[in-house]
Amino acid sequence: MTTLSPPARKTLIACVFVASVVGAAFGVYGLNVEMAVVWLIVASVSGLYLLKLRAESRGRLERRSE
């Protein structure tokens, strides 16, 4: 398994976040509750992961040895 560099990982997760917010907007616009909820869950998880990456980069969170 290959590992991504931190900037590439952050960019990928940011793209997932933006895509999920757009997907949720389409779900709300189309009055499709299931689609909106799924995309909002994806946006929430990716947003939390972005916050984790930010805390790690600022030294506020210890990295686990993997």
CSV table of N, CA, C and O in Angstrom, one decimal:
chain,number,residue,atom,x,y,z
A,1,MET,N,0.8,-1.2,0.0
A,1,MET,CA,0.0,0.0,0.0
A,1,MET,C,0.9,1.2,0.0
A,1,MET,O,1.8,1.3,0.8
A,2,THR,N,0.6,2.2,-0.9
A,2,THR,CA,1.4,3.4,-0.9
A,2,THR,C,0.8,4.4,0.0
A,2,THR,O,-0.4,4.5,0.2
A,3,THR,N,1.6,5.3,0.5
A,3,THR,CA,1.1,6.4,1.4
A,3,THR,C,1.3,7.7,0.6
A,3,THR,O,2.2,7.9,-0.2
A,4,LEU,N,0.3,8.5,0.9
A,4,LEU,CA,0.3,9.8,0.3
A,4,LEU,C,1.1,10.8,1.1
A,4,LEU,O,1.0,10.7,2.4
A,5,SER,N,1.7,11.8,0.5
A,5,SER,CA,2.3,12.9,1.3
A,5,SER,C,1.2,13.7,1.9
A,5,SER,O,0.1,13.7,1.5
A,6,PRO,N,1.5,14.4,3.0
A,6,PRO,CA,0.5,15.2,3.7
A,6,PRO,C,-0.2,16.2,2.8
A,6,PRO,O,-1.5,16.3,2.9
A,7,PRO,N,0.5,17.0,2.0
A,7,PRO,CA,-0.3,17.9,1.1
A,7,PRO,C,-1.2,17.2,0.1
A,7,PRO,O,-2.3,17.7,-0.1
A,8,ALA,N,-0.8,16.1,-0.4
A,8,ALA,CA,-1.7,15.3,-1.3
A,8,ALA,C,-2.9,14.7,-0.6
A,8,ALA,O,-4.0,14.7,-1.1
A,9,ARG,N,-2.6,14.2,0.6
A,9,ARG,CA,-3.7,13.7,1.4
A,9,ARG,C,-4.7,14.8,1.8
A,9,ARG,O,-5.9,14.6,1.7
A,10,LYS,N,-4.2,16.0,2.1
A,10,LYS,CA,-5.1,17.1,2.5
A,10,LYS,C,-5.9,17.5,1.3
A,10,LYS,O,-7.1,17.8,1.4
A,11,THR,N,-5.3,17.6,0.1
A,11,THR,CA,-6.0,18.0,-1.1
A,11,THR,C,-7.0,17.0,-1.5
A,11,THR,O,-8.2,17.3,-1.9
A,12,LEU,N,-6.7,15.7,-1.4
A,12,LEU,CA,-7.7,14.6,-1.7
A,12,LEU,C,-8.9,14.7,-0.8
A,12,LEU,O,-10.1,14.7,-1.2
A,13,ILE,N,-8.7,14.8,0.5
A,13,ILE,CA,-9.8,14.9,1.5
A,13,ILE,C,-10.6,16.2,1.3
A,13,ILE,O,-11.8,16.2,1.4
A,14,ALA,N,-9.9,17.3,0.9
A,14,ALA,CA,-10.7,18.5,0.7
A,14,ALA,C,-11.6,18.4,-0.6
A,14,ALA,O,-12.7,18.9,-0.6
A,15,CYS,N,-11.1,17.7,-1.6
A,15,CYS,CA,-11.9,17.4,-2.8
A,15,CYS,C,-13.1,16.6,-2.4
A,15,CYS,O,-14.2,16.8,-2.9
A,16,VAL,N,-12.9,15.6,-1.6
A,16,VAL,CA,-14.0,14.7,-1.1
A,16,VAL,C,-15.0,15.6,-0.4
A,16,VAL,O,-16.2,15.4,-0.6
A,17,PHE,N,-14.5,16.5,0.5
A,17,PHE,CA,-15.4,17.3,1.3
A,17,PHE,C,-16.3,18.2,0.4
A,17,PHE,O,-17.5,18.3,0.5
A,18,VAL,N,-15.6,18.9,-0.6
A,18,VAL,CA,-16.4,19.7,-1.5
A,18,VAL,C,-17.4,19.0,-2.4
A,18,VAL,O,-18.5,19.4,-2.5
A,19,ALA,N,-16.9,17.8,-2.9
A,19,ALA,CA,-17.8,17.0,-3.7
A,19,ALA,C,-19.0,16.5,-2.8
A,19,ALA,O,-20.2,16.5,-3.4
A,20,SER,N,-18.8,16.2,-1.6
A,20,SER,CA,-19.9,15.7,-0.7
A,20,SER,C,-20.9,16.9,-0.4
A,20,SER,O,-22.1,16.7,-0.3
A,21,VAL,N,-20.4,18.1,-0.2
A,21,VAL,CA,-21.3,19.2,0.0
A,21,VAL,C,-22.1,19.5,-1.2
A,21,VAL,O,-23.3,19.8,-1.1
A,22,VAL,N,-21.5,19.4,-2.4
A,22,VAL,CA,-22.2,19.6,-3.6
A,22,VAL,C,-23.3,18.5,-3.8
A,22,VAL,O,-24.4,18.8,-4.2
A,23,GLY,N,-22.9,17.3,-3.5
A,23,GLY,CA,-23.8,16.2,-3.6
A,23,GLY,C,-25.0,16.3,-2.6
A,23,GLY,O,-26.2,16.1,-3.0
A,24,ALA,N,-24.7,16.8,-1.4
A,24,ALA,CA,-25.8,17.1,-0.5
A,24,ALA,C,-26.7,18.2,-1.0
A,24,ALA,O,-27.9,18.1,-0.8
A,25,ALA,N,-26.1,19.2,-1.6
A,25,ALA,CA,-27.0,20.3,-2.2
A,25,ALA,C,-27.9,19.8,-3.3
A,25,ALA,O,-29.1,20.2,-3.3
A,26,PHE,N,-27.4,18.9,-4.1
A,26,PHE,CA,-28.2,18.3,-5.2
A,26,PHE,C,-29.3,17.4,-4.5
A,26,PHE,O,-30.4,17.4,-5.0
A,27,GLY,N,-29.0,16.7,-3.4
A,27,GLY,CA,-30.0,15.9,-2.8
A,27,GLY,C,-31.1,16.8,-2.2
A,27,GLY,O,-32.3,16.5,-2.3
A,28,VAL,N,-30.7,17.9,-1.6
A,28,VAL,CA,-31.7,18.8,-1.0
A,28,VAL,C,-32.6,19.5,-2.2
A,28,VAL,O,-33.8,19.5,-2.1
A,29,TYR,N,-31.9,19.9,-3.2
A,29,TYR,CA,-32.6,20.5,-4.4
A,29,TYR,C,-33.6,19.5,-5.0
A,29,TYR,O,-34.7,19.9,-5.4
A,30,GLY,N,-33.2,18.2,-5.1
A,30,GLY,CA,-34.0,17.2,-5.7
A,30,GLY,C,-35.0,16.6,-4.8
A,30,GLY,O,-35.7,15.7,-5.1
A,31,LEU,N,-35.0,17.1,-3.5
A,31,LEU,CA,-35.9,16.6,-2.5
A,31,LEU,C,-35.7,15.1,-2.3
A,31,LEU,O,-36.6,14.3,-2.0
A,32,ASN,N,-34.4,14.6,-2.4
A,32,ASN,CA,-34.1,13.2,-2.2
A,32,ASN,C,-33.4,13.1,-0.8
A,32,ASN,O,-32.2,13.4,-0.7
A,33,VAL,N,-34.1,12.7,0.2
A,33,VAL,CA,-33.6,12.8,1.6
A,33,VAL,C,-32.5,11.8,1.8
A,33,VAL,O,-31.4,12.1,2.4
A,34,GLU,N,-32.6,10.6,1.2
A,34,GLU,CA,-31.5,9.6,1.4
A,34,GLU,C,-30.2,10.1,0.9
A,34,GLU,O,-29.2,9.9,1.5
A,35,MET,N,-30.3,10.6,-0.3
A,35,MET,CA,-29.0,11.1,-1.0
A,35,MET,C,-28.4,12.2,-0.2
A,35,MET,O,-27.2,12.3,0.0
A,36,ALA,N,-29.3,13.2,0.3
A,36,ALA,CA,-28.8,14.3,1.1
A,36,ALA,C,-28.1,13.8,2.4
A,36,ALA,O,-27.0,14.3,2.7
A,37,VAL,N,-28.7,12.9,3.0
A,37,VAL,CA,-28.2,12.4,4.3
A,37,VAL,C,-26.9,11.7,4.1
A,37,VAL,O,-25.9,11.9,4.9
A,38,VAL,N,-26.8,10.8,3.1
A,38,VAL,CA,-25.5,10.1,2.8
A,38,VAL,C,-24.4,11.1,2.5
A,38,VAL,O,-23.3,11.0,3.1
A,39,TRP,N,-24.7,12.1,1.7
A,39,TRP,CA,-23.6,13.1,1.4
A,39,TRP,C,-23.2,13.9,2.6
A,39,TRP,O,-22.1,14.3,2.7
A,40,LEU,N,-24.2,14.2,3.4
A,40,LEU,CA,-23.9,15.0,4.6
A,40,LEU,C,-23.0,14.2,5.6
A,40,LEU,O,-22.2,14.8,6.2
A,41,ILE,N,-23.3,12.9,5.7
A,41,ILE,CA,-22.4,12.0,6.5
A,41,ILE,C,-21.0,12.0,5.9
A,41,ILE,O,-20.0,12.1,6.7
A,42,VAL,N,-20.9,11.9,4.6
A,42,VAL,CA,-19.5,11.9,4.0
A,42,VAL,C,-18.8,13.2,4.3
A,42,VAL,O,-17.7,13.3,4.6
A,43,ALA,N,-19.6,14.3,4.1
A,43,ALA,CA,-19.0,15.7,4.4
A,43,ALA,C,-18.6,15.8,5.8
A,43,ALA,O,-17.5,16.4,6.1
A,44,SER,N,-19.4,15.3,6.8
A,44,SER,CA,-19.0,15.4,8.2
A,44,SER,C,-17.7,14.6,8.5
A,44,SER,O,-16.8,15.1,9.2
A,45,VAL,N,-17.6,13.4,8.0
A,45,VAL,CA,-16.5,12.5,8.2
A,45,VAL,C,-15.2,13.2,7.6
A,45,VAL,O,-14.2,13.2,8.2
A,46,SER,N,-15.3,13.6,6.4
A,46,SER,CA,-14.2,14.2,5.7
A,46,SER,C,-13.8,15.5,6.4
A,46,SER,O,-12.6,15.9,6.5
A,47,GLY,N,-14.8,16.3,6.9
A,47,GLY,CA,-14.5,17.5,7.6
A,47,GLY,C,-13.7,17.2,8.9
A,47,GLY,O,-12.8,17.9,9.3
A,48,LEU,N,-14.2,16.2,9.6
A,48,LEU,CA,-13.5,15.8,10.8
A,48,LEU,C,-12.0,15.4,10.6
A,48,LEU,O,-11.1,15.7,11.3
A,49,TYR,N,-11.8,14.6,9.4
A,49,TYR,CA,-10.5,14.2,9.1
A,49,TYR,C,-9.6,15.4,8.7
A,49,TYR,O,-8.4,15.4,9.1
A,50,LEU,N,-10.2,16.4,8.0
A,50,LEU,CA,-9.4,17.6,7.7
A,50,LEU,C,-9.0,18.3,9.0
A,50,LEU,O,-7.9,18.8,9.1
A,51,LEU,N,-9.9,18.4,10.0
A,51,LEU,CA,-9.6,19.0,11.3
A,51,LEU,C,-8.5,18.2,12.0
A,51,LEU,O,-7.6,18.8,12.6
A,52,LYS,N,-8.5,16.9,11.9
A,52,LYS,CA,-7.4,16.0,12.5
A,52,LYS,C,-6.1,16.3,11.8
A,52,LYS,O,-5.1,16.5,12.5
A,53,LEU,N,-6.1,16.4,10.5
A,53,LEU,CA,-4.8,16.8,9.8
A,53,LEU,C,-4.3,18.1,10.2
A,53,LEU,O,-3.1,18.3,10.3
A,54,ARG,N,-5.2,19.1,10.3
A,54,ARG,CA,-4.8,20.4,10.8
A,54,ARG,C,-4.2,20.4,12.1
A,54,ARG,O,-3.2,21.0,12.4
A,55,ALA,N,-4.8,19.7,13.1
A,55,ALA,CA,-4.3,19.6,14.4
A,55,ALA,C,-2.9,18.9,14.4
A,55,ALA,O,-2.0,19.3,15.2
A,56,GLU,N,-2.7,17.9,13.6
A,56,GLU,CA,-1.5,17.2,13.6
A,56,GLU,C,-0.4,18.1,13.0
A,56,GLU,O,0.7,18.1,13.5
A,57,SER,N,-0.7,18.9,12.0
A,57,SER,CA,0.3,19.8,11.3
A,57,SER,C,0.7,20.9,12.3
A,57,SER,O,1.8,21.4,12.2
A,58,ARG,N,-0.2,21.3,13.2
A,58,ARG,CA,0.2,22.3,14.1
A,58,ARG,C,0.8,21.8,15.4
A,58,ARG,O,1.1,22.6,16.3
A,59,GLY,N,0.9,20.5,15.5
A,59,GLY,CA,1.5,19.9,16.7
A,59,GLY,C,0.6,19.8,17.9
A,59,GLY,O,1.1,19.6,19.0
A,60,ARG,N,-0.7,19.9,17.7
A,60,ARG,CA,-1.6,19.9,18.8
A,60,ARG,C,-2.2,18.5,19.0
A,60,ARG,O,-2.9,18.2,19.9
A,61,LEU,N,-1.8,17.5,18.2
A,61,LEU,CA,-2.2,16.2,18.3
A,61,LEU,C,-1.1,15.3,18.0
A,61,LEU,O,-0.4,15.4,17.0
A,62,GLU,N,-0.8,14.3,18.8
A,62,GLU,CA,0.3,13.4,18.6
A,62,GLU,C,-0.1,12.4,17.5
A,62,GLU,O,-1.2,11.9,17.5
A,63,ARG,N,0.8,12.1,16.7
A,63,ARG,CA,0.6,11.1,15.6
A,63,ARG,C,0.8,9.7,16.2
A,63,ARG,O,1.7,9.5,17.0
A,64,ARG,N,-0.1,8.8,15.8
A,64,ARG,CA,0.1,7.4,16.2
A,64,ARG,C,1.1,6.8,15.3
A,64,ARG,O,1.2,7.0,14.1
A,65,SER,N,1.9,5.9,15.9
A,65,SER,CA,2.9,5.2,15.0
A,65,SER,C,2.2,4.0,14.3
A,65,SER,O,1.4,3.3,14.9
A,66,GLU,N,2.3,4.0,13.0
A,66,GLU,CA,1.6,3.0,12.2
A,66,GLU,C,2.5,2.0,11.6
A,66,GLU,O,3.6,2.2,11.3
